[in-house]
XYZ file of C-alpha atoms in Angstrom:
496
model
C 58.859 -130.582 19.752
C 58.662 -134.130 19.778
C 58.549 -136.750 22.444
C 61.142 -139.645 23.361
C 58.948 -142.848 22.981
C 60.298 -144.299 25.308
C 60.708 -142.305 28.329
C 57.646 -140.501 28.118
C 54.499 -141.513 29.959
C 51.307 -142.081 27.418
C 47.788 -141.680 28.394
C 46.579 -144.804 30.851
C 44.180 -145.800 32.630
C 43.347 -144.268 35.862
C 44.690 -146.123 39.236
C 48.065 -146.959 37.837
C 49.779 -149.302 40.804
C 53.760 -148.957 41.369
C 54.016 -152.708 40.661
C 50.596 -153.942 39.483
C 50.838 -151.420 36.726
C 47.482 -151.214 35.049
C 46.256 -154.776 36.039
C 43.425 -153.889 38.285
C 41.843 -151.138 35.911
C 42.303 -153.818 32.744
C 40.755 -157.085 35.185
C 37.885 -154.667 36.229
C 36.631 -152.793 32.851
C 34.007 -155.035 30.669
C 34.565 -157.812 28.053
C 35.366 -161.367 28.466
C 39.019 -161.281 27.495
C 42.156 -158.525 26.848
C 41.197 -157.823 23.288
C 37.727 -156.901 24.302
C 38.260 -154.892 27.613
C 41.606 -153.199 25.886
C 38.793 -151.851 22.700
C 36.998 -150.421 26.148
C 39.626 -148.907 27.707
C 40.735 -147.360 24.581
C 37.540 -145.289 24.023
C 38.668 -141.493 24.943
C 41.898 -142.422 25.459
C 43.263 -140.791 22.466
C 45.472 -141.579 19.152
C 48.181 -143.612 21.131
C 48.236 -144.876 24.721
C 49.601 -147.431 27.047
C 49.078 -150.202 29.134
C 51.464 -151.748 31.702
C 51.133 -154.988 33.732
C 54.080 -156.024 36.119
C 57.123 -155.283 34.349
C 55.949 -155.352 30.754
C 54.734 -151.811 28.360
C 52.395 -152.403 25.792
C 51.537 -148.819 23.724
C 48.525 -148.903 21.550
C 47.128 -147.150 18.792
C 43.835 -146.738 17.877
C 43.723 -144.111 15.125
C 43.670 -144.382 11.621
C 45.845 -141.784 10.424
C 48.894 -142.828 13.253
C 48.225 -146.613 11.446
C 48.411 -145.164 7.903
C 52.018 -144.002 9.385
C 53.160 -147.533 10.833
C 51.810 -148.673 7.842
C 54.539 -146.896 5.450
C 57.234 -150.190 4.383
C 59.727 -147.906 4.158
C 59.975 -146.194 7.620
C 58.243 -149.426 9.625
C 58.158 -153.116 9.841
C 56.796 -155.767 11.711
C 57.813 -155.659 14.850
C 57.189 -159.164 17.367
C 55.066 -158.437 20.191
C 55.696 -160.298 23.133
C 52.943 -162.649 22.643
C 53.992 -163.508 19.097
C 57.844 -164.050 20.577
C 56.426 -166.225 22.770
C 54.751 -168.444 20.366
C 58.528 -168.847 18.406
C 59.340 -171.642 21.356
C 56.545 -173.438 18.807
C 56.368 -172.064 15.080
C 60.045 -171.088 15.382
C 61.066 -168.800 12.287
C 57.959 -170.098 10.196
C 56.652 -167.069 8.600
C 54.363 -165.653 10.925
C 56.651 -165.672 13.922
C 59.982 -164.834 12.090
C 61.633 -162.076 11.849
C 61.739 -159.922 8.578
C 65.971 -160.540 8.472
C 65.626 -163.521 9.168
C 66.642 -165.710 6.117
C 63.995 -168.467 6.545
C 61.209 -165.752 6.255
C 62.600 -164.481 3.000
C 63.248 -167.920 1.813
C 60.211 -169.174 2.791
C 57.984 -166.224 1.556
C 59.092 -166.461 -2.328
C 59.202 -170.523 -1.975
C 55.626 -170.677 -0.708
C 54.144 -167.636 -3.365
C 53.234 -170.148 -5.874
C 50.735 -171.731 -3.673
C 48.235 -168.860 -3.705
C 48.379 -167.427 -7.125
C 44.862 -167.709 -8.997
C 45.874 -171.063 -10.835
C 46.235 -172.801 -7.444
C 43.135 -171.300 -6.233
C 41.412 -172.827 -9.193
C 42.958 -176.103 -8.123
C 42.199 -175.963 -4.427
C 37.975 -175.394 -5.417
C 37.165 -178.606 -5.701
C 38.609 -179.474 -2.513
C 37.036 -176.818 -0.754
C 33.327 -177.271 -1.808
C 34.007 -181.704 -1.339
C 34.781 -180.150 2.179
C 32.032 -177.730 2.724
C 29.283 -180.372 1.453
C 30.531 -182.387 4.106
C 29.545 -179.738 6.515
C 26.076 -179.670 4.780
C 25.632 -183.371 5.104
C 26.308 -182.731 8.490
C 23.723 -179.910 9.329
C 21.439 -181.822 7.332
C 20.929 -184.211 10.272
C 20.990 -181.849 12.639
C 17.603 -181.479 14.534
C 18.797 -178.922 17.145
C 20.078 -175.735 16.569
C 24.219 -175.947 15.607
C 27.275 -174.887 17.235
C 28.522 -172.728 14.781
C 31.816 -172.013 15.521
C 33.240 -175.634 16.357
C 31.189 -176.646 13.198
C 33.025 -174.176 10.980
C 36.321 -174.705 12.383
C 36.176 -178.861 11.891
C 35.063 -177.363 7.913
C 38.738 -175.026 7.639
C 40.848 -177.425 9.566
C 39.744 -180.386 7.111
C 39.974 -177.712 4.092
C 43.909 -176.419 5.062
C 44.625 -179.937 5.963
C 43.529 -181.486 2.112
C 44.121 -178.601 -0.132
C 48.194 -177.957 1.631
C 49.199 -181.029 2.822
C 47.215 -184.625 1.564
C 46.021 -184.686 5.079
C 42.410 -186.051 6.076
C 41.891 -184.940 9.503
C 38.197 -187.097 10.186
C 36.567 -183.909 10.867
C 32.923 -185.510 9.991
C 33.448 -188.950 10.392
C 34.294 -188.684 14.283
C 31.967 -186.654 17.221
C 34.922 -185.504 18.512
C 37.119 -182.476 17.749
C 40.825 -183.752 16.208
C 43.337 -183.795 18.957
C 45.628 -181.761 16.889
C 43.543 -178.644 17.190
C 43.632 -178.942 21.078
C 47.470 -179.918 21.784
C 47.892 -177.013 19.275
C 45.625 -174.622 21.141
C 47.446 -175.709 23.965
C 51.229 -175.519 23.190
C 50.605 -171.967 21.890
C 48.852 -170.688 24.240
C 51.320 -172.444 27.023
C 53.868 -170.190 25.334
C 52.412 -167.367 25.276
C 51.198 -167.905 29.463
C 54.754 -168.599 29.588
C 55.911 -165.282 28.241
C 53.745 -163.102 30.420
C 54.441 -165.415 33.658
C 58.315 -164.811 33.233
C 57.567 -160.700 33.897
C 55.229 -161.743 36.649
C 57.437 -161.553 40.249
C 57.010 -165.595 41.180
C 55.566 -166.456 37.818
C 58.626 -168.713 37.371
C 57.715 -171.170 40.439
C 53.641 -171.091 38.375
C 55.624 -171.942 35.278
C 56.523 -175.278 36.446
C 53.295 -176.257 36.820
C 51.535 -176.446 33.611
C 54.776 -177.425 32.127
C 54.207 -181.396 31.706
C 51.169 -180.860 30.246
C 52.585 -178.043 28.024
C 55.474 -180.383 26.837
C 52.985 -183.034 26.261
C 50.894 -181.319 23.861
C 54.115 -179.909 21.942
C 55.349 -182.948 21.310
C 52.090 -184.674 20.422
C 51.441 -181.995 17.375
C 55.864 -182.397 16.921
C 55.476 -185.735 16.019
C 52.240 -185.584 14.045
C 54.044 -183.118 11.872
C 57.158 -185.144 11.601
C 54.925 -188.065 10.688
C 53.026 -186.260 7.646
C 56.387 -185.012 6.515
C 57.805 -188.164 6.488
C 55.081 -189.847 4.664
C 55.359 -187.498 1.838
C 59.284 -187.758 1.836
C 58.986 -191.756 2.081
C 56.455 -191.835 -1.221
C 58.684 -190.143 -3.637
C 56.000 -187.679 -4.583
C 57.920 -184.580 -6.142
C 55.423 -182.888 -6.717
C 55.290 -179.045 -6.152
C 51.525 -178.379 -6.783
C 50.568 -178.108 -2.436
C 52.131 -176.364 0.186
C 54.193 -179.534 1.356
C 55.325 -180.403 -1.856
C 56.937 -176.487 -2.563
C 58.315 -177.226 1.089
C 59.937 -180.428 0.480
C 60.867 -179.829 -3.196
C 61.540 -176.321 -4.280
C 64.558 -174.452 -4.458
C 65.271 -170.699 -4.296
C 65.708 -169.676 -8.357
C 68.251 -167.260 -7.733
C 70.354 -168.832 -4.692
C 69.384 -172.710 -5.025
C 68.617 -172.600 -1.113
C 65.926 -174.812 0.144
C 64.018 -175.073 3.514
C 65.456 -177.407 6.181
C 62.996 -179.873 7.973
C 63.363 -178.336 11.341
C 61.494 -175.307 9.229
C 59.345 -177.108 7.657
C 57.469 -178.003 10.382
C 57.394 -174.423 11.849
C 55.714 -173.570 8.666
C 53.129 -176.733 8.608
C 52.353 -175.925 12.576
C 52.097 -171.645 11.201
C 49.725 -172.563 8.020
C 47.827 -175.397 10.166
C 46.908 -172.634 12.794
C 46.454 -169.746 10.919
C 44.316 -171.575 7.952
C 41.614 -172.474 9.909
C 42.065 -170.623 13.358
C 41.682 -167.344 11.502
C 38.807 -167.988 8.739
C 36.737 -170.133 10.920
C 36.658 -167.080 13.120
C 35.458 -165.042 10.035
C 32.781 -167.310 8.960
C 31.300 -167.312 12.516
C 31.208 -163.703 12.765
C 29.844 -163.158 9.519
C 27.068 -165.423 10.299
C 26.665 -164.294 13.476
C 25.636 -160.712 11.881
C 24.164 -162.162 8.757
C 21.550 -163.981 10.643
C 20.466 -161.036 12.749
C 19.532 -158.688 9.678
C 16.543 -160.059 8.122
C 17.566 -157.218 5.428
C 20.973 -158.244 4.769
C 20.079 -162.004 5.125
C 17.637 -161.315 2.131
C 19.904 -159.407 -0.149
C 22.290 -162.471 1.037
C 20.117 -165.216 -0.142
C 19.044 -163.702 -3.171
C 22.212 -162.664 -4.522
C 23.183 -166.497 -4.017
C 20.092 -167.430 -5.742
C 20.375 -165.387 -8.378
C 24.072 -166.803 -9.149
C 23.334 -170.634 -8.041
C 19.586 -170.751 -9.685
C 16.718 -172.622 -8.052
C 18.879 -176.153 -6.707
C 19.657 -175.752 -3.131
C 22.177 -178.196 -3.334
C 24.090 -176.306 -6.624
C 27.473 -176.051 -6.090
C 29.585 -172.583 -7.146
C 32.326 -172.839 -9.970
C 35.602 -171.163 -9.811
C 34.400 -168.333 -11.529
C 31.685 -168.023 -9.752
C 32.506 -166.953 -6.366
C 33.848 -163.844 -7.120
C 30.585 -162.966 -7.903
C 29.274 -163.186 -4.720
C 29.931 -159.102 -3.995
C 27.415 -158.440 -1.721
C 28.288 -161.769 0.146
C 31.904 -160.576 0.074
C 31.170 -157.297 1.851
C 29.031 -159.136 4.363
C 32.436 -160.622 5.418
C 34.345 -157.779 4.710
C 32.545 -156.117 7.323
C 32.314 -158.848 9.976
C 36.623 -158.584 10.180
C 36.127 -154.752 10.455
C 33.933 -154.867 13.532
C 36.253 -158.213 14.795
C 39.050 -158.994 13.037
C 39.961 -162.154 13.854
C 43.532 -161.456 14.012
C 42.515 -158.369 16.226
C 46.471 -156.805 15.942
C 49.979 -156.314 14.720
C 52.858 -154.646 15.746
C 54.789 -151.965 14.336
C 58.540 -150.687 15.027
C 61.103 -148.298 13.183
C 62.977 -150.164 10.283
C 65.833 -147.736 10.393
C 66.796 -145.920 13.313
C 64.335 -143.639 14.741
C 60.786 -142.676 13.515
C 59.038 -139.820 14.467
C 54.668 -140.503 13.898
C 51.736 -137.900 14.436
C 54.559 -135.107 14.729
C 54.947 -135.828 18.775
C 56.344 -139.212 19.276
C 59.419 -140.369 18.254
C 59.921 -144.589 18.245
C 63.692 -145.724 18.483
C 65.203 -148.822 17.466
C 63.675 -151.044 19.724
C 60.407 -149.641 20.601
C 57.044 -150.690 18.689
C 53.283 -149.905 18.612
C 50.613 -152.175 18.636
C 47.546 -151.294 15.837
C 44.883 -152.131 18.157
C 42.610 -153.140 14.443
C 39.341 -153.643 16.600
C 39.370 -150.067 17.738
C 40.780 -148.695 14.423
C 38.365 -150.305 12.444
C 35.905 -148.283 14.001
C 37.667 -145.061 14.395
C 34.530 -142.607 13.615
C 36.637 -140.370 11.691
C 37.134 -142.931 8.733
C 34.017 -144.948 9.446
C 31.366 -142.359 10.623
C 29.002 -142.467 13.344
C 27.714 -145.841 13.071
C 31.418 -147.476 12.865
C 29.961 -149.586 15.845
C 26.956 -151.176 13.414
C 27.003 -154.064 11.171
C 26.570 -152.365 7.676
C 28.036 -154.318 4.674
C 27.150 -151.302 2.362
C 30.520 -149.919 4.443
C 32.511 -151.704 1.539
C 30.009 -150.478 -1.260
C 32.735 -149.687 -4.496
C 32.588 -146.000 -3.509
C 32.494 -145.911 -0.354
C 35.698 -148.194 -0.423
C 37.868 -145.688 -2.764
C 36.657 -142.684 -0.210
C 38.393 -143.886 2.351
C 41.937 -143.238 3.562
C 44.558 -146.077 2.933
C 45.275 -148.531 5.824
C 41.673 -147.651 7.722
C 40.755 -151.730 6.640
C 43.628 -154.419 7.244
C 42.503 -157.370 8.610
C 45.352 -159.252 6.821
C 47.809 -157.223 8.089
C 49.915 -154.767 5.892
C 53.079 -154.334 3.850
C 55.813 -157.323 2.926
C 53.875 -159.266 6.586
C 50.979 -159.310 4.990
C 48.693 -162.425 5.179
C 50.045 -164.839 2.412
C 47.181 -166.891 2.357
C 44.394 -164.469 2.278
C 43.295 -165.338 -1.207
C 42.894 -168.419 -0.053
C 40.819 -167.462 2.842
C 38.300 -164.984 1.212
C 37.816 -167.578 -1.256
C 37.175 -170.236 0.625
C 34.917 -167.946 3.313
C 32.880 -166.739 0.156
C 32.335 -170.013 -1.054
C 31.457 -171.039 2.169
C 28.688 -168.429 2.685
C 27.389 -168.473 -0.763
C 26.292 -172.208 -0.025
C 25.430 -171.784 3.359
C 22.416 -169.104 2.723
C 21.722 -170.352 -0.370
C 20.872 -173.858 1.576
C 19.639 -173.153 4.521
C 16.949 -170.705 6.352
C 19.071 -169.689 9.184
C 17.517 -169.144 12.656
C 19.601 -167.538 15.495
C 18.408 -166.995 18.885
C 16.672 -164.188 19.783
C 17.948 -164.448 23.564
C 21.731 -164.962 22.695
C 24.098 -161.775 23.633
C 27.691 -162.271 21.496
C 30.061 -163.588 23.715
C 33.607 -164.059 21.904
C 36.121 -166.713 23.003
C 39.465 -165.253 22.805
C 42.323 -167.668 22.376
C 44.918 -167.219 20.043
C 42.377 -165.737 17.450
C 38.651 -164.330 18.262
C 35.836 -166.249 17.378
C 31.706 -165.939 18.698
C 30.987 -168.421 21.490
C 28.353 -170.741 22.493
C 26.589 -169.525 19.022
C 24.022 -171.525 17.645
C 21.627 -171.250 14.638
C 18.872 -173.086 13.184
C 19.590 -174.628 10.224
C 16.138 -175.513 7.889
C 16.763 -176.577 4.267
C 15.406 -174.856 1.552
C 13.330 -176.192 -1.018
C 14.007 -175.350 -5.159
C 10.112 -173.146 -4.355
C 11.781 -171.276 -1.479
C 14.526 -170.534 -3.775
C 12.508 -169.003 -6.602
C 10.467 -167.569 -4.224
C 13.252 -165.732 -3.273
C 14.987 -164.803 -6.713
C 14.561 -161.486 -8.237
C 14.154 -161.572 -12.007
C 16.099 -158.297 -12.061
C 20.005 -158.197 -12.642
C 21.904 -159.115 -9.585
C 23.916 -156.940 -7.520
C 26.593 -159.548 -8.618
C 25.902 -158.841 -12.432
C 25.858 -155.040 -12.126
C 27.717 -153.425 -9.247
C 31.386 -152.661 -10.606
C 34.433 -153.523 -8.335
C 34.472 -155.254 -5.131
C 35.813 -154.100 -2.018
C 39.950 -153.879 -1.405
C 41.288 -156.562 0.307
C 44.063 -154.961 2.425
C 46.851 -164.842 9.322
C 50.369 -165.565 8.544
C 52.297 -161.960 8.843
């Protein structure tokens, strides 16, 4: 006997108020934002719960074999959470925010494909390691310990900005942060305070009053858009060989259709956000762990050695970074543990949909994969799913584990378009981080994680000391490297 989805009352937590719904037991359990204190409440709470606050539902699942289920294309599909809906008032039907019937997400999709096959990959690397050394230059005069996370996200802002769209953003020839990242930061997250104020009883009269400020912002990063667009339109350049270009000058091959402007700048404000938001996360994270495990910092820096040779300042080639393996699982298992893009939502795609045997989704309803609990559900990931352990995404240990335990990307047609393009760039990125610098964190520092629109470590600092060419063949082994020997690398599973 199954159960109507929507009429029947999931696990919660206790102290449920008639109106308040499950506000005071989500303000009072730990962590320093929703993401954090939802992966608390979760624990014991079983396969699929829910949460409600004022007048809105929210059911979660943490389990790996219910995911597997909303993972299936042809029973499911991405479904828009209310905080994604919200953010349409911004990015529109770009492809992250649109809906899957939506023609413009279609359209879009097979337009923008070309952009992150492996021959435009090869042509973004220069880019990205000009980009990274100018990260390096700037650690290089750092005498204090750096802000990693700011640092990072100037480095994927500038990278997204150059490789897609001809744009220099100043991110290391100015102290301060561009104001594009903060009206954007801003007009998003207005939305999305927006969205959960309108369910709130008087949240309409709060509305009001972040609303110049809100409008301000949006049409600060409107018109910066326009402006690039324009630029680009004004030149004559026809080319199709960057994201703007395959915007501006490519048509469907089967229908002729192209993208309209108001579109392209939903898609420019999507791939600006989720380019840099997303990986700069990653990179922090990984570092974060990286630099607490003298063990795995070792087999870090000598598997970059190994591959970059003795010159601390060598720079990877194309071929090159896929090399990195063990580097590569270092990341990997940073976005299991916190996944920067900590969720997706998942609703029928025809009808009804029964999952687990007991619970049967209609039309409208939809489940959120809760990704930071299901990435450490201890029947896929053992025991020690809580622990950093890149040997998690060892070859084997990848193929023994059920389908759709790892998605980080997202899954299915909503998958992350540009991951490629971030796992390159993040390897790349690591590689010639360790293989540069002794990193130092501090001993005293707890991880605190800034949730905004993405996750990302806060207030995290390293020390950054350069390595000489002695500390580098100090370091080498004169064996084969992991990188030479160990066959396949692990399965990679933004914008959705």
């Amino acid at each position: 006997m199954t159960a109507n989805f929507a009429h029947t009352e999931l696990p919660h937590p206790p102290g449920r108020r008639r109106v308040l719904g499950d506000v005071v037991s989500v303000m009072r359990a730990p962590g320093g934002g929703p993401v954090q204190k939802m992966l608390h409440l979760s624990k014991g709470a079983g396969p699929l719960f829910e949460l409600r606050t004022f007048g809105m539902k929210f059911v979660l699942t943490t389990d790996a074999a219910l995911t597997a289920e909303l993972s299936d294309e042809g029973r499911f599909q991405k479904a828009l959470a209310p905080g994604v809906k919200a953010l349409r008032e911004v990015a529109g039907d770009g492809l992250f925010t649109a809906y899957t019937d939506e023609p413009n997400w279609a359209l879009a999709h097979d337009l923008l494909l070309p952009a992150f096959t492996r021959a435009s990959m090869r042509g973004y690397h220069d880019t990205m390691n000009a980009v990274c050394s100018e990260l390096i230059s700037a650690w290089d005069q750092e005498s204090e310990p750096v802000d990693v996370s700011p640092w990072l996200t100037r480095m994927t802002l500038e990278t997204i900005g150059r490789t897609s769209f001809s744009t220099d953003f100043g991110s290391f020839t100015s102290d301060e942060q561009h104001p594009f990242v903060t009206a954007m930061i801003t007009a998003l997250a207005g939305g999305q305070r927006r969205a959960f104020l309108s369910a709130v009883p008087g949240g309409r009269l709060l509305m009001r009053r972040g609303r110049k400020v809100y409008d301000e912002r949006r049409a600060y990063v409107d018109a910066m858009i326009d402006d690039i667009v324009e630029a680009r339109r004004a030149s004559g350049d026809r080319r199709t060989d960057d994201l703007l270009g395959l915007m501006l000058n490519s048509r469907h091959p089967d229908t002729g259709a192209a993208l309209d402007l108001t579109n392209v700048r939903y898609q420019i404000n999507t791939f600006l956000v989720a380019g840099h938001e997303t990986t700069s996360g990653a990179l922090s994270f990984a570092l974060y762990y990286m630099s607490r495990d003298r063990e795995v910092m070792r087999r870090a820096q000598e598997e970059a050695d190994a591959i970059l040779g003795t010159d601390p300042d060598a720079v990877p080639t194309f071929e090159q970074v896929p090399k990195f393996r063990y580097i590569r699982r270092c990341l990997d298992e940073a976005l299991r543990l916190w996944p920067t893009a900590p969720g997706f939502a998942r609703g029928p795609r025809h009808g009804s949909e029964t999952i687990g045997g007991r619970w049967t989704l209609h039309r409208d309803d939809w489940v959120l994969v809760m990704l930071t609990a299901v990435h450490r559900d201890p029947s896929v990931w053992g025991a020690d799913a809580d622990s950093y352990d890149p040997d998690h995404f060892l070859p084997a240990n990848v193929r023994a584990r059920p389908a759709h335990s790892y998605l980080p990307f997202g899954v299915g047609d909503r998958a992350c378009i540009g991951r490629q393009f971030a796992l390159h760039e993040s390897v790349l990125a690591l590689a010639r981080l360790v293989h540069r610098y002794d990193l130092t964190p501090d001993p005293s520092y707890d991880l605190r994680i800034a949730e905004r629109l993405t996750l990302m470590p806060r207030d995290f600092r390293l020390g950054v000391t350069r390595r000489t060419p002695k500390d580098v063949a100090r370091s080498t082994d004169p064996r084969p490297s992991e990188a030479e020997t160990a066959s396949g690398v692990s399965g990679c599973p933004v914008a959705h």
